mmCIF file of C-alpha atoms in Angstrom:
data_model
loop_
_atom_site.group_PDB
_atom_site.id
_atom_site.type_symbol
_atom_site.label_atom_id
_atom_site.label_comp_id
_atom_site.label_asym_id
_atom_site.label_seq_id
_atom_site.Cartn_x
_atom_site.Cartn_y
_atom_site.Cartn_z
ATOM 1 C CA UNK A 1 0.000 0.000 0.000
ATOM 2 C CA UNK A 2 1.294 3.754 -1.123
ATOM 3 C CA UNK A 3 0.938 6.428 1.771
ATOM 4 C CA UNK A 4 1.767 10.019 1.402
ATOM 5 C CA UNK A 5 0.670 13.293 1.961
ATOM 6 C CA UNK A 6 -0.943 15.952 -0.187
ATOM 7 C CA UNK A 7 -1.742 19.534 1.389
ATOM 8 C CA UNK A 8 -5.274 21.203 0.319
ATOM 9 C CA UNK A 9 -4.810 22.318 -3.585
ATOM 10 C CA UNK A 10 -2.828 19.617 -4.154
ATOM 11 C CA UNK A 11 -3.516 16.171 -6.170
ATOM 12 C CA UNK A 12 -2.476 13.278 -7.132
ATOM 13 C CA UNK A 13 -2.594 10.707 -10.926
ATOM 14 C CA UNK A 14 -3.966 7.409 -10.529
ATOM 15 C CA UNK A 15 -2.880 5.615 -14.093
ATOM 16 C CA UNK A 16 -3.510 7.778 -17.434
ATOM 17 C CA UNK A 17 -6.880 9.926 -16.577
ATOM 18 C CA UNK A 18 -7.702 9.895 -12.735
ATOM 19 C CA UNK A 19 -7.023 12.598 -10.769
ATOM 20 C CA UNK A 20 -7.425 13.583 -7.116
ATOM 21 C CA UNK A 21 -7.691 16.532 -5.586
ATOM 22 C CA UNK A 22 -7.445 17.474 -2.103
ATOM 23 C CA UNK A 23 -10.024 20.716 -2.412
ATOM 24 C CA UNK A 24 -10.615 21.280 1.601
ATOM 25 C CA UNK A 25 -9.781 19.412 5.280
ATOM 26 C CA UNK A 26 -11.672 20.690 7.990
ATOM 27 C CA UNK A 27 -12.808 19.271 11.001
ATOM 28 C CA UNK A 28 -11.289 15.250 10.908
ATOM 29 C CA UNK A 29 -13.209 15.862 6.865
ATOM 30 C CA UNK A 30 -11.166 15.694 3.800
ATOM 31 C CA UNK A 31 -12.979 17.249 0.727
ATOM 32 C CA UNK A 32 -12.086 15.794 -2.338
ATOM 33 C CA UNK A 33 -12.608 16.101 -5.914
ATOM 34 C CA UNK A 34 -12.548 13.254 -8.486
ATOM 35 C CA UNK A 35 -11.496 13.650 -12.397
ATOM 36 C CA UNK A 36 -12.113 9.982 -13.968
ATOM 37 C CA UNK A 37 -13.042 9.031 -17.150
ATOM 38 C CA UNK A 38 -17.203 8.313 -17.266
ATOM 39 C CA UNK A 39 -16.134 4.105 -17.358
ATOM 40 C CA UNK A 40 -14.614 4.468 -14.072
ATOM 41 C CA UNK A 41 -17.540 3.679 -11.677
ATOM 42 C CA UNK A 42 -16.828 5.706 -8.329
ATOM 43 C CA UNK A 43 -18.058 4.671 -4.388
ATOM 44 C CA UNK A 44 -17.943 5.705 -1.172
ATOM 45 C CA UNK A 45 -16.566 2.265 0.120
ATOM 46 C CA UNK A 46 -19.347 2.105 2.354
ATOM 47 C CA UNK A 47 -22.220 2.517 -0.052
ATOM 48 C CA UNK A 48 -20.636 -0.087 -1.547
ATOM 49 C CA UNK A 49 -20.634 -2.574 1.990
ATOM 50 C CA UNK A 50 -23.933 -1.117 2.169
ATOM 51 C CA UNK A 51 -25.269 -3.008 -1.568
ATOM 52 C CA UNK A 52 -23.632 -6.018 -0.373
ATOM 53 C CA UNK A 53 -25.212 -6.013 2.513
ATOM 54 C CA UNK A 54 -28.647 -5.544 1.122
ATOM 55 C CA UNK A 55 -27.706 -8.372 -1.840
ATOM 56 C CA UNK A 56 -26.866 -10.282 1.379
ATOM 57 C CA UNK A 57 -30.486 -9.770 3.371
ATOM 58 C CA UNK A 58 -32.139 -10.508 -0.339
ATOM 59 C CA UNK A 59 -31.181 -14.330 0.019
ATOM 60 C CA UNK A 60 -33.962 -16.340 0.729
ATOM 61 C CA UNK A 61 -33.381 -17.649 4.430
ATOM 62 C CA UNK A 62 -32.636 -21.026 5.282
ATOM 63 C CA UNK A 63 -35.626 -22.967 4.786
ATOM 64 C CA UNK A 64 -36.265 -23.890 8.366
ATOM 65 C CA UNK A 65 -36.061 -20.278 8.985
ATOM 66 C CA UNK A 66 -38.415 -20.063 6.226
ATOM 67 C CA UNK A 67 -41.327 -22.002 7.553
ATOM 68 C CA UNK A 68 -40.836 -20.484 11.057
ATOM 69 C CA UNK A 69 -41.739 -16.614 9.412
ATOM 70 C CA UNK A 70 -44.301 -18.117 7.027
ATOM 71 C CA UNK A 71 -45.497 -19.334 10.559
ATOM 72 C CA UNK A 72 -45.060 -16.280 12.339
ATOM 73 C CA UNK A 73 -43.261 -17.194 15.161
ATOM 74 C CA UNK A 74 -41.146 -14.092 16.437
ATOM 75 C CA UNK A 75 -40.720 -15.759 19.743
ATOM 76 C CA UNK A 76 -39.370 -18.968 17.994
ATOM 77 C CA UNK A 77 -37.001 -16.741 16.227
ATOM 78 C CA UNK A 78 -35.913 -15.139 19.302
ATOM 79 C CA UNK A 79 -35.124 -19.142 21.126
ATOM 80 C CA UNK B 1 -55.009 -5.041 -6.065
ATOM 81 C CA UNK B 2 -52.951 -8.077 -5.485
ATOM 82 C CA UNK B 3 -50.035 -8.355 -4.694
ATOM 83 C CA UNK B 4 -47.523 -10.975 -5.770
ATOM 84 C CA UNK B 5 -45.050 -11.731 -2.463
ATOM 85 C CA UNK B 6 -42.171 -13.920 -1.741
ATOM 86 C CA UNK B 7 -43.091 -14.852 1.912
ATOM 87 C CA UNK B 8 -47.267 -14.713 1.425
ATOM 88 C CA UNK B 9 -48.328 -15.445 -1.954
ATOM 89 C CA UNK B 10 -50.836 -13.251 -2.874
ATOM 90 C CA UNK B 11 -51.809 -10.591 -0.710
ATOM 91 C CA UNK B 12 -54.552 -8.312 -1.091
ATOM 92 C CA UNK B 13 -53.361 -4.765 -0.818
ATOM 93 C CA UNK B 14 -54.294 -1.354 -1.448
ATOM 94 C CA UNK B 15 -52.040 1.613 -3.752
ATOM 95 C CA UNK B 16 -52.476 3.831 -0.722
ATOM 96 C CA UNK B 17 -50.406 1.579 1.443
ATOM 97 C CA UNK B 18 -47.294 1.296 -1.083
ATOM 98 C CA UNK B 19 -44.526 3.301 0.108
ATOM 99 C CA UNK B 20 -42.655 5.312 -2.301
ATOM 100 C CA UNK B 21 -38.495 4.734 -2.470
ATOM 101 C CA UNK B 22 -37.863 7.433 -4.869
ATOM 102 C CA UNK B 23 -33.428 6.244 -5.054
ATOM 103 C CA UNK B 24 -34.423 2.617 -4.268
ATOM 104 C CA UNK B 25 -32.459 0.562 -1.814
ATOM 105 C CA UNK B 26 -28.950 0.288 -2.014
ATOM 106 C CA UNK B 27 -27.865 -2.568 -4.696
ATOM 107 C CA UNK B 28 -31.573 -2.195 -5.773
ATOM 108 C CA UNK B 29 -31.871 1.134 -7.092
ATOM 109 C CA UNK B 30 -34.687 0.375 -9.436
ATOM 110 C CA UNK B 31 -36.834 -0.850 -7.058
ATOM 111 C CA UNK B 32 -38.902 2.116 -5.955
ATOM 112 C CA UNK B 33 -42.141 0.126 -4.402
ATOM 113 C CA UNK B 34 -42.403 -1.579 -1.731
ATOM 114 C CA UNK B 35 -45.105 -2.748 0.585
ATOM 115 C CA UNK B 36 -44.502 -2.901 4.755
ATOM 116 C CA UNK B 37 -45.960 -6.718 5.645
ATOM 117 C CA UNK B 38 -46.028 -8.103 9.121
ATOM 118 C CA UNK B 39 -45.302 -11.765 9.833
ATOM 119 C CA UNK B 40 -48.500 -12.934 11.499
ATOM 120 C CA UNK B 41 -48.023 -13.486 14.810
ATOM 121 C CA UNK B 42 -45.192 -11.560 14.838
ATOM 122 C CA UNK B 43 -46.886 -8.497 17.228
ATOM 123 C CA UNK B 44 -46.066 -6.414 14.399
ATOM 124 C CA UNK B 45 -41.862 -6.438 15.509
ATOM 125 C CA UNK B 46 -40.696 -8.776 12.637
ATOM 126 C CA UNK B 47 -41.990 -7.830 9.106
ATOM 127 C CA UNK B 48 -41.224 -7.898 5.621
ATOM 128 C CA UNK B 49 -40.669 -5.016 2.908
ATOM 129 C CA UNK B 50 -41.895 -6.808 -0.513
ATOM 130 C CA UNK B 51 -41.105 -5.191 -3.955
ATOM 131 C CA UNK B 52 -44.249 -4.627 -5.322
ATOM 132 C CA UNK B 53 -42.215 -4.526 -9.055
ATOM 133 C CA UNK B 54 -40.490 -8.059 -8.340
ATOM 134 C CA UNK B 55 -42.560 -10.986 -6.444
ATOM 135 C CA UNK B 56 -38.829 -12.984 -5.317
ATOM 136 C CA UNK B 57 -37.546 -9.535 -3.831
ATOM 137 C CA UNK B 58 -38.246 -9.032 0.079
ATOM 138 C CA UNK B 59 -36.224 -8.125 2.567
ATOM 139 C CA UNK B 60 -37.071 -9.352 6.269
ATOM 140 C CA UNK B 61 -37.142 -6.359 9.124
ATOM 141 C CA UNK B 62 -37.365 -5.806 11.931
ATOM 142 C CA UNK B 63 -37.912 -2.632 14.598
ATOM 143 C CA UNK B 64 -34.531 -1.488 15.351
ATOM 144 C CA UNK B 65 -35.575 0.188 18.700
ATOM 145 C CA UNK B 66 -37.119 -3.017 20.242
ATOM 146 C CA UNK B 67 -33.680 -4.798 19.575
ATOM 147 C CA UNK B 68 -31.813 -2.261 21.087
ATOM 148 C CA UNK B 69 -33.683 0.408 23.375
ATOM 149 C CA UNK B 70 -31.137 3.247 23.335
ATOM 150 C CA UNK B 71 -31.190 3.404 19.343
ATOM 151 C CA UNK B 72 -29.962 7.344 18.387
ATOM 152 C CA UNK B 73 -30.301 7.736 14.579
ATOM 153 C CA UNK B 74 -29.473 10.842 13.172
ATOM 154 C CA UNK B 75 -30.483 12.108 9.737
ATOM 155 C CA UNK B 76 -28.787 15.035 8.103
ATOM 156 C CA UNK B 77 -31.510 17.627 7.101
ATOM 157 C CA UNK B 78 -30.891 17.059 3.688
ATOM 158 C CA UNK B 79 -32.708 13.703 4.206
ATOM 159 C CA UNK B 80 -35.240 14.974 6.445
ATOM 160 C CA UNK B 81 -36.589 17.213 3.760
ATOM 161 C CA UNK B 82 -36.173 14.565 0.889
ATOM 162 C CA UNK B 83 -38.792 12.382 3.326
ATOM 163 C CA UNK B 84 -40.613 15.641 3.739
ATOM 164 C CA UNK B 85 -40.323 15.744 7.687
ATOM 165 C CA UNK B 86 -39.200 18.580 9.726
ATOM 166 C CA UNK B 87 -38.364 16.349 12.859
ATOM 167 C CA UNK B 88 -36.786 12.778 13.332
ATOM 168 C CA UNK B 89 -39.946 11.856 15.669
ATOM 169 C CA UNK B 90 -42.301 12.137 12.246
ATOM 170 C CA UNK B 91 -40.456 8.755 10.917
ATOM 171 C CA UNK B 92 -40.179 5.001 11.459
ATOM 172 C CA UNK B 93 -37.236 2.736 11.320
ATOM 173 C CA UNK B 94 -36.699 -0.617 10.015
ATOM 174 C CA UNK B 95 -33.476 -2.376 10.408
ATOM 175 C CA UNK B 96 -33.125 -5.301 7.719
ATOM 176 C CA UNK B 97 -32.301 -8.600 8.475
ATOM 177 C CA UNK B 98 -29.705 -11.514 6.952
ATOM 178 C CA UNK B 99 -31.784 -14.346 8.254
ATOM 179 C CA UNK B 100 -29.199 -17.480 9.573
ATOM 180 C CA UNK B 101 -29.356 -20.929 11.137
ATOM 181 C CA UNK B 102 -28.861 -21.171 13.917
ATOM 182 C CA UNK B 103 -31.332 -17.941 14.214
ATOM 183 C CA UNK B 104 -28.796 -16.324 17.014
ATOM 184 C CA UNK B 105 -26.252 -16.077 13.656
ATOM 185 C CA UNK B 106 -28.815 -13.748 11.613
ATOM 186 C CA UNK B 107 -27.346 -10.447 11.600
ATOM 187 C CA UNK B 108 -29.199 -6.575 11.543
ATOM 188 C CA UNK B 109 -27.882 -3.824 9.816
ATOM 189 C CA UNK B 110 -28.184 -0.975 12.279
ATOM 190 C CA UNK B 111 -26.100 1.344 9.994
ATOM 191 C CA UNK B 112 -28.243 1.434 7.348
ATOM 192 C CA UNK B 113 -31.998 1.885 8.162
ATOM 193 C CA UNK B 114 -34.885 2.198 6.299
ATOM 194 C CA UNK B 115 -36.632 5.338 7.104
ATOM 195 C CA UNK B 116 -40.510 5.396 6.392
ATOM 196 C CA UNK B 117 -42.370 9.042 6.384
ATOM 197 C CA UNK B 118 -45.480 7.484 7.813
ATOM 198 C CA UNK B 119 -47.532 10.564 6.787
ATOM 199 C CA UNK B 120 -46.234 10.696 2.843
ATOM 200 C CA UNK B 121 -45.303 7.272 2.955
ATOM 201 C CA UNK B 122 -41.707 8.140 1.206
ATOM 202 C CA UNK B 123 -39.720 6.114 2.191
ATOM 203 C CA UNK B 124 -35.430 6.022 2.209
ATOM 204 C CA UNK B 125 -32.616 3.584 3.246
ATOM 205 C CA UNK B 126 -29.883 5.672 4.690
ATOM 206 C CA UNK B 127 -26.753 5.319 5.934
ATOM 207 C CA UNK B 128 -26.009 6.424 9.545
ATOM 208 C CA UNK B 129 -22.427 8.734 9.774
ATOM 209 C CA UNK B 130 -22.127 7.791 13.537
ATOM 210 C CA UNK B 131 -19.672 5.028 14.152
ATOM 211 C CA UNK B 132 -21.557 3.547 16.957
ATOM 212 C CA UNK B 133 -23.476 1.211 14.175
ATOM 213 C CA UNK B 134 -22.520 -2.037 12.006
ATOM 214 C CA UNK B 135 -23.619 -3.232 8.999
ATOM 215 C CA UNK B 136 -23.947 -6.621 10.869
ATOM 216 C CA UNK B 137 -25.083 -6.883 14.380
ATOM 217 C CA UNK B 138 -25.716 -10.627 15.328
ATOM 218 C CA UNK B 139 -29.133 -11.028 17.247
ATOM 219 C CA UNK B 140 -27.265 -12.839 19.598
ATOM 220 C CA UNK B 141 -25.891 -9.615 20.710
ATOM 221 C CA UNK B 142 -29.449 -8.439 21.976
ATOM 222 C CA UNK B 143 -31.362 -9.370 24.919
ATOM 223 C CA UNK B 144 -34.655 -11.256 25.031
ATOM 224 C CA UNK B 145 -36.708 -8.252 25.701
ATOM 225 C CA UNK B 146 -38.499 -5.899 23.152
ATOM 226 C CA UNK B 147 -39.586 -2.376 23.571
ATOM 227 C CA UNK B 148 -41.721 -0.232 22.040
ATOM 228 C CA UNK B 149 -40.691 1.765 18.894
ATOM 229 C CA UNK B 150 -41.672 5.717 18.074
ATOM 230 C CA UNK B 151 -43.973 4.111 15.811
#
């Protein structure tokens, strides 16, 4: 992993057309701005955990979870 | 109308009860309907948000206060207007489930709620900027007893 340090107004090249700038840091924030080609999908990482998660709670439960909730038993859940 | 559902079959429901998720949920951005069902039996604390677009799609959820009584969300105003509400109290929160066997290995995403204006039934997933919440709590981590929610 590359760490280093770039003061506000500064940026930095990620391969041939990605560039980040440091635009403001204020209060434990770090405002940045992003110049990438319109192919170059960008995330917050935790928008991204946050899709996974709901691909994740999408499954179909087990199936003798299943039949508990098609029962409706919250309390059986909870044992 | 009826509705086609995952967990139910089909359920007879009304257009006025469809809530309105005008970005989606996160990973399913092009879902923008869904309908709030309770499991029978349930006491209304485990429940189920079914696309009303896609019969196979529901998520399982489940009152995020009653799982953990001193629950603090806070919404940036810029998502309290987009749910047209001027004050947290207004909304209702769902935390959505990852169902597991054994049941105390299902987990609850506390850092990303669904928020429900009640009143204009929009409806958002957010999530939270505080630290305090995971992505996946285990149930296991909560005690036996519920409380009561805002809502």
């Amino acid at each position: 992993m590359l760490i280093l340090q770039r003061k506000t107004g500064e940026s930095l090249l990620i391969g041939e057309d990605v560039e980040i700038s440091v635009l403001a840091v204020e209060a434990g924030r770090v405002r940045l701005a992003i110049e990438a080609p319109k192919s170059v999908s960008i995330l917050r990482s935790e928008l991204k955990n946050a899709m996974a998660a709901n691909w994740e709670a999408a499954e179909a439960p087990p199936l003798a979870l299943l039949d508990i909730l098609q029962r409706g038993g919250e309390q059986e859940l909870k044992e | 109308m009826l509705l086609q559902t995952k967990y139910f079959g089909q359920v007879e429901c009304s257009r006025e009860e469809a809530l309105c998720f005008p970005r989606g949920l996160f990973g399913f951005e092009e879902e923008k309907e869904f309908y709030l069902l309770p499991f029978e039996g349930s006491g209304g604390s485990l429940l189920c948000f079914q696309s009303a677009a896609t019969p196979q799609l529901a998520f399982v959820a489940m009152d995020p206060f009653s799982l953990r009584h001193d629950y603090h969300p806070a919404l940036p105003a810029e998502e309290l207007r987009e749910l047209g509400a001027e004050k947290i109290e207004e909304l209702c929160f769902y935390t959505l489930c990852v169902m597991r066997q054994p049941v105390a290995e299902s987990t609850v995403n506390l850092r990303c709620p669904v928020v429900i204006n009640p009143r204009t039934r929009r409806a958002l997933q957010v999530i939270l900027e505080s630290g305090v919440y995971e992505m996946h709590h285990r149930l296991s981590e909560f005690g036996n007893k519920g409380g009561e929610g805002p809502c």
